[in-house]
Structures are given as structure tokens and as C-alpha cells.
């Protein structure tokens, strides 16, 4: 086995799970394939003290560094953390999960959080299979116990002055 940088794919290597785009039957084979749009697009906007990063496309070992850069920049410029909108992600593998896990560790170190908004089916599947989905849920507000009226042992109602 030869060591190589994780961010540098081997030439001509493609994930076996990513769809291969081929020419339609009967179409002439063009030696130069048409330029495909970027498999990953990100955009971000502020929402209160948080930043929302919208991710569109495919996340794998080739595009994960771009995702990491976008999320890290959003984390740096946010007040409380980042909400990743992954509803438009068509492909997601462990590279994307590793980006989220690293970013979560960085966020927690500075008192911020990372949440996943509306994960697509493929993202939800990876998060569920790996048991990491709870790590990226929004924090639940603390439940305050509800006070109920209890009859007084002294024979009357004791409550707020408005009750008297």
C-alpha cells in the first residue's frame, strides 16, 4: 500500500457509488467529455447569531475539502454556530461525515454548535447508520416543570394573589 494525501484522489479514480455519466445510445462518442457543473455548491447567510450554510450537490473525498472550507468560514464568522442545510445533497459518504465531526469538535472548543437542517435521504441514512444523527440535532430547550394548583392542608386555596 502506498501512502498518499487523503485530499488528493488517484488519477482516474471514481467512487463506485457515484453515478457514471455516459453518452446516450446512438450518440457519437466525443473524446472530450462535456464540462459538468461543479458537483458541490455552497452558499451561506446569517440567521440571527448563527450562520446557515446551504449545500447542493455531491459530497465525497474530492469535494469534502471545499465543504470543510465553507463550513469552517461560516463557523468563524458566526456568533453561536452553524446550521448546515443538507436537503439538496445528492451523494454523501463518510468524507462528508468526517467534515461534520471535525467541525463539531472545533465548534464545541469555542462554545458553538453545529446542527444539520433537513438532511436529504442519503445524508439521513449515513447519519442514522453511524449513530451520529443526535450529535447534529438542535439543542432542546430545557423543560421547566409546570406548577399545578395543590389544595392547602389548611382548608383553602393558596396560590397567587390574583386567585384570592
C-alpha atoms as a PDB file:
ATOM      1  CA  UNK A   1       0.000   0.000   0.000  1.00  0.00           C
ATOM      2  CA  UNK A   2       1.309   3.435  -0.869  1.00  0.00           C
ATOM      3  CA  UNK A   3       0.672   6.438   1.346  1.00  0.00           C
ATOM      4  CA  UNK A   4      -0.984   9.407  -0.277  1.00  0.00           C
ATOM      5  CA  UNK A   5      -2.718  12.564   0.836  1.00  0.00           C
ATOM      6  CA  UNK A   6      -6.356  11.925   1.665  1.00  0.00           C
ATOM      7  CA  UNK A   7      -7.434  15.037  -0.223  1.00  0.00           C
ATOM      8  CA  UNK A   8      -5.664  14.042  -3.437  1.00  0.00           C
ATOM      9  CA  UNK A   9      -7.551  11.323  -5.321  1.00  0.00           C
ATOM     10  CA  UNK A  10      -5.699   8.886  -7.515  1.00  0.00           C
ATOM     11  CA  UNK A  11      -5.835   9.934 -11.177  1.00  0.00           C
ATOM     12  CA  UNK A  12      -8.853   8.489 -12.931  1.00  0.00           C
ATOM     13  CA  UNK A  13     -10.325   7.103  -9.698  1.00  0.00           C
ATOM     14  CA  UNK A  14     -14.022   7.487  -9.128  1.00  0.00           C
ATOM     15  CA  UNK A  15     -16.189   6.335  -6.253  1.00  0.00           C
ATOM     16  CA  UNK A  16     -18.026   3.118  -7.234  1.00  0.00           C
ATOM     17  CA  UNK A  17     -21.205   4.574  -5.730  1.00  0.00           C
ATOM     18  CA  UNK A  18     -21.295   7.774  -7.775  1.00  0.00           C
ATOM     19  CA  UNK A  19     -23.263   7.522 -10.984  1.00  0.00           C
ATOM     20  CA  UNK A  20     -21.236   7.344 -14.160  1.00  0.00           C
ATOM     21  CA  UNK A  21     -22.476   9.752 -16.818  1.00  0.00           C
ATOM     22  CA  UNK A  22     -22.357   8.104 -20.228  1.00  0.00           C
ATOM     23  CA  UNK A  23     -23.468   9.216 -23.667  1.00  0.00           C
ATOM     24  CA  UNK A  24     -26.974   8.333 -24.807  1.00  0.00           C
ATOM     25  CA  UNK A  25     -27.253   5.226 -27.032  1.00  0.00           C
ATOM     26  CA  UNK A  26     -26.547   6.089 -30.661  1.00  0.00           C
ATOM     27  CA  UNK A  27     -24.777   9.355 -29.804  1.00  0.00           C
ATOM     28  CA  UNK A  28     -21.287   9.865 -31.170  1.00  0.00           C
ATOM     29  CA  UNK A  29     -18.590   9.483 -28.552  1.00  0.00           C
ATOM     30  CA  UNK A  30     -16.826  12.801 -28.013  1.00  0.00           C
ATOM     31  CA  UNK A  31     -13.184  12.386 -26.945  1.00  0.00           C
ATOM     32  CA  UNK A  32     -13.540  15.380 -24.607  1.00  0.00           C
ATOM     33  CA  UNK A  33     -16.458  14.913 -22.236  1.00  0.00           C
ATOM     34  CA  UNK A  34     -18.739  17.924 -21.805  1.00  0.00           C
ATOM     35  CA  UNK A  35     -17.837  20.095 -18.862  1.00  0.00           C
ATOM     36  CA  UNK A  36     -20.015  19.049 -15.955  1.00  0.00           C
ATOM     37  CA  UNK A  37     -21.183  21.644 -13.453  1.00  0.00           C
ATOM     38  CA  UNK A  38     -19.351  21.528 -10.162  1.00  0.00           C
ATOM     39  CA  UNK A  39     -20.583  18.552  -8.135  1.00  0.00           C
ATOM     40  CA  UNK A  40     -20.717  20.760  -4.994  1.00  0.00           C
ATOM     41  CA  UNK A  41     -22.043  24.254  -4.443  1.00  0.00           C
ATOM     42  CA  UNK A  42     -22.337  26.050  -1.120  1.00  0.00           C
ATOM     43  CA  UNK A  43     -23.902  29.319  -0.072  1.00  0.00           C
ATOM     44  CA  UNK A  44     -24.263  30.883   3.350  1.00  0.00           C
ATOM     45  CA  UNK A  45     -26.274  33.583   5.033  1.00  0.00           C
ATOM     46  CA  UNK A  46     -26.665  34.873   8.576  1.00  0.00           C
ATOM     47  CA  UNK A  47     -29.756  33.982  10.583  1.00  0.00           C
ATOM     48  CA  UNK A  48     -29.582  35.777  13.899  1.00  0.00           C
ATOM     49  CA  UNK A  49     -26.402  34.791  15.746  1.00  0.00           C
ATOM     50  CA  UNK A  50     -25.988  31.662  13.576  1.00  0.00           C
ATOM     51  CA  UNK A  51     -24.842  31.085  10.004  1.00  0.00           C
ATOM     52  CA  UNK A  52     -26.786  28.839   7.640  1.00  0.00           C
ATOM     53  CA  UNK A  53     -24.745  27.001   5.005  1.00  0.00           C
ATOM     54  CA  UNK A  54     -26.774  25.579   2.128  1.00  0.00           C
ATOM     55  CA  UNK A  55     -25.072  22.648   0.387  1.00  0.00           C
ATOM     56  CA  UNK A  56     -26.082  21.490  -3.084  1.00  0.00           C
ATOM     57  CA  UNK A  57     -24.638  18.507  -4.922  1.00  0.00           C
ATOM     58  CA  UNK A  58     -22.338  15.640  -4.041  1.00  0.00           C
ATOM     59  CA  UNK A  59     -20.022  15.308  -1.054  1.00  0.00           C
ATOM     60  CA  UNK A  60     -17.220  12.756  -1.313  1.00  0.00           C
ATOM     61  CA  UNK A  61     -13.463  12.694  -0.832  1.00  0.00           C
ATOM     62  CA  UNK A  62     -12.977  15.049  -3.814  1.00  0.00           C
ATOM     63  CA  UNK A  63     -15.436  17.728  -2.669  1.00  0.00           C
ATOM     64  CA  UNK A  64     -15.122  17.345   1.128  1.00  0.00           C
ATOM     65  CA  UNK A  65     -12.253  19.885   1.390  1.00  0.00           C
ATOM     66  CA  UNK A  66     -14.437  22.550  -0.264  1.00  0.00           C
ATOM     67  CA  UNK A  67     -17.271  21.727   2.144  1.00  0.00           C
ATOM     68  CA  UNK A  68     -14.890  21.920   5.107  1.00  0.00           C
ATOM     69  CA  UNK A  69     -13.651  25.332   3.979  1.00  0.00           C
ATOM     70  CA  UNK A  70     -17.183  26.726   3.600  1.00  0.00           C
ATOM     71  CA  UNK A  71     -18.335  25.374   6.970  1.00  0.00           C
ATOM     72  CA  UNK A  72     -15.185  26.496   8.787  1.00  0.00           C
ATOM     73  CA  UNK A  73     -15.534  30.031   7.408  1.00  0.00           C
ATOM     74  CA  UNK A  74     -19.190  30.133   8.474  1.00  0.00           C
ATOM     75  CA  UNK A  75     -18.242  28.911  11.957  1.00  0.00           C
ATOM     76  CA  UNK A  76     -15.537  31.557  12.241  1.00  0.00           C
ATOM     77  CA  UNK A  77     -17.953  34.380  11.379  1.00  0.00           C
ATOM     78  CA  UNK A  78     -20.947  33.145  13.398  1.00  0.00           C
ATOM     79  CA  UNK A  79     -21.893  34.117  16.920  1.00  0.00           C
ATOM     80  CA  UNK A  80     -23.355  30.809  18.102  1.00  0.00           C
ATOM     81  CA  UNK A  81     -22.618  28.251  15.391  1.00  0.00           C
ATOM     82  CA  UNK A  82     -23.603  26.833  12.020  1.00  0.00           C
ATOM     83  CA  UNK A  83     -26.766  25.232  10.663  1.00  0.00           C
ATOM     84  CA  UNK A  84     -25.953  23.044   7.654  1.00  0.00           C
ATOM     85  CA  UNK A  85     -28.896  22.760   5.241  1.00  0.00           C
ATOM     86  CA  UNK A  86     -28.215  19.433   3.530  1.00  0.00           C
ATOM     87  CA  UNK A  87     -31.615  18.971   1.883  1.00  0.00           C
ATOM     88  CA  UNK A  88     -30.164  19.256  -1.640  1.00  0.00           C
ATOM     89  CA  UNK A  89     -27.263  16.821  -1.188  1.00  0.00           C
ATOM     90  CA  UNK A  90     -27.492  14.017  -3.777  1.00  0.00           C
ATOM     91  CA  UNK A  91     -24.474  11.976  -2.665  1.00  0.00           C
ATOM     92  CA  UNK A  92     -22.930  11.773   0.810  1.00  0.00           C
ATOM     93  CA  UNK A  93     -20.248   9.433   2.075  1.00  0.00           C
ATOM     94  CA  UNK A  94     -18.025   9.160   5.123  1.00  0.00           C
ATOM     95  CA  UNK A  95     -15.925  12.081   3.873  1.00  0.00           C
ATOM     96  CA  UNK A  96     -18.850  14.421   4.484  1.00  0.00           C
ATOM     97  CA  UNK A  97     -19.498  12.863   7.878  1.00  0.00           C
ATOM     98  CA  UNK A  98     -15.843  13.339   8.830  1.00  0.00           C
ATOM     99  CA  UNK A  99     -16.081  17.020   7.867  1.00  0.00           C
ATOM    100  CA  UNK A 100     -19.087  17.446  10.173  1.00  0.00           C
ATOM    101  CA  UNK A 101     -17.439  15.566  13.039  1.00  0.00           C
ATOM    102  CA  UNK A 102     -14.227  17.623  12.816  1.00  0.00           C
ATOM    103  CA  UNK A 103     -16.174  20.857  12.601  1.00  0.00           C
ATOM    104  CA  UNK A 104     -18.323  19.855  15.583  1.00  0.00           C
ATOM    105  CA  UNK A 105     -15.186  19.319  17.676  1.00  0.00           C
ATOM    106  CA  UNK A 106     -13.845  22.742  16.617  1.00  0.00           C
ATOM    107  CA  UNK A 107     -17.198  24.390  17.352  1.00  0.00           C
ATOM    108  CA  UNK A 108     -17.524  22.873  20.825  1.00  0.00           C
ATOM    109  CA  UNK A 109     -13.995  24.040  21.658  1.00  0.00           C
ATOM    110  CA  UNK A 110     -15.116  27.653  21.176  1.00  0.00           C
ATOM    111  CA  UNK A 111     -18.595  27.290  22.706  1.00  0.00           C
ATOM    112  CA  UNK A 112     -20.551  26.958  19.454  1.00  0.00           C
ATOM    113  CA  UNK A 113     -22.672  24.216  17.898  1.00  0.00           C
ATOM    114  CA  UNK A 114     -23.202  22.567  14.513  1.00  0.00           C
ATOM    115  CA  UNK A 115     -26.670  21.383  13.500  1.00  0.00           C
ATOM    116  CA  UNK A 116     -27.947  19.652  10.384  1.00  0.00           C
ATOM    117  CA  UNK A 117     -31.131  21.093   8.941  1.00  0.00           C
ATOM    118  CA  UNK A 118     -33.332  18.999   6.692  1.00  0.00           C
ATOM    119  CA  UNK A 119     -30.891  16.246   5.781  1.00  0.00           C
ATOM    120  CA  UNK A 120     -31.569  14.639   2.414  1.00  0.00           C
ATOM    121  CA  UNK A 121     -32.384  10.935   2.334  1.00  0.00           C
ATOM    122  CA  UNK A 122     -28.758   9.977   1.620  1.00  0.00           C
ATOM    123  CA  UNK A 123     -27.399  12.172   4.418  1.00  0.00           C
ATOM    124  CA  UNK A 124     -30.024  10.920   6.878  1.00  0.00           C
ATOM    125  CA  UNK A 125     -29.105   7.340   6.025  1.00  0.00           C
ATOM    126  CA  UNK A 126     -25.387   7.828   6.772  1.00  0.00           C
ATOM    127  CA  UNK A 127     -26.099   9.737   9.996  1.00  0.00           C
ATOM    128  CA  UNK A 128     -28.558   7.055  11.132  1.00  0.00           C
ATOM    129  CA  UNK A 129     -26.356   4.067  10.228  1.00  0.00           C
ATOM    130  CA  UNK A 130     -23.375   5.568  12.045  1.00  0.00           C
ATOM    131  CA  UNK A 131     -25.401   6.652  15.082  1.00  0.00           C
ATOM    132  CA  UNK A 132     -24.200  10.242  14.731  1.00  0.00           C
ATOM    133  CA  UNK A 133     -27.557  11.921  13.967  1.00  0.00           C
ATOM    134  CA  UNK A 134     -28.110  13.022  17.600  1.00  0.00           C
ATOM    135  CA  UNK A 135     -24.791  14.905  17.551  1.00  0.00           C
ATOM    136  CA  UNK A 136     -26.140  17.343  14.960  1.00  0.00           C
ATOM    137  CA  UNK A 137     -29.661  17.970  16.257  1.00  0.00           C
ATOM    138  CA  UNK A 138     -30.539  21.426  17.567  1.00  0.00           C
ATOM    139  CA  UNK A 139     -30.287  21.659  21.349  1.00  0.00           C
ATOM    140  CA  UNK A 140     -33.652  21.127  23.007  1.00  0.00           C
ATOM    141  CA  UNK A 141     -34.831  23.931  25.278  1.00  0.00           C
ATOM    142  CA  UNK A 142     -34.863  22.944  28.914  1.00  0.00           C
ATOM    143  CA  UNK A 143     -38.301  21.987  30.111  1.00  0.00           C
ATOM    144  CA  UNK A 144     -39.477  23.981  33.084  1.00  0.00           C
ATOM    145  CA  UNK A 145     -41.714  21.925  35.347  1.00  0.00           C
ATOM    146  CA  UNK A 146     -45.261  23.154  35.241  1.00  0.00           C
ATOM    147  CA  UNK A 147     -46.611  24.250  38.591  1.00  0.00           C
ATOM    148  CA  UNK A 148     -50.065  22.983  39.375  1.00  0.00           C
ATOM    149  CA  UNK A 149     -52.523  24.079  41.998  1.00  0.00           C
ATOM    150  CA  UNK A 150     -52.451  21.902  45.082  1.00  0.00           C
ATOM    151  CA  UNK A 151     -55.174  22.246  47.732  1.00  0.00           C
ATOM    152  CA  UNK A 152     -53.868  23.567  51.005  1.00  0.00           C
ATOM    153  CA  UNK A 153     -53.771  21.379  54.056  1.00  0.00           C
ATOM    154  CA  UNK A 154     -55.246  24.357  55.953  1.00  0.00           C
ATOM    155  CA  UNK A 155     -58.520  24.306  54.094  1.00  0.00           C
ATOM    156  CA  UNK A 156     -58.351  26.949  51.411  1.00  0.00           C
ATOM    157  CA  UNK A 157     -56.612  27.761  48.241  1.00  0.00           C
ATOM    158  CA  UNK A 158     -53.152  29.127  48.343  1.00  0.00           C
ATOM    159  CA  UNK A 159     -51.862  30.449  45.108  1.00  0.00           C
ATOM    160  CA  UNK A 160     -51.123  33.765  43.541  1.00  0.00           C
ATOM    161  CA  UNK A 161     -52.694  36.947  44.934  1.00  0.00           C
ATOM    162  CA  UNK A 162     -54.811  37.116  41.782  1.00  0.00           C
ATOM    163  CA  UNK A 163     -56.531  33.885  42.870  1.00  0.00           C
ATOM    164  CA  UNK A 164     -57.868  35.485  46.075  1.00  0.00           C
END
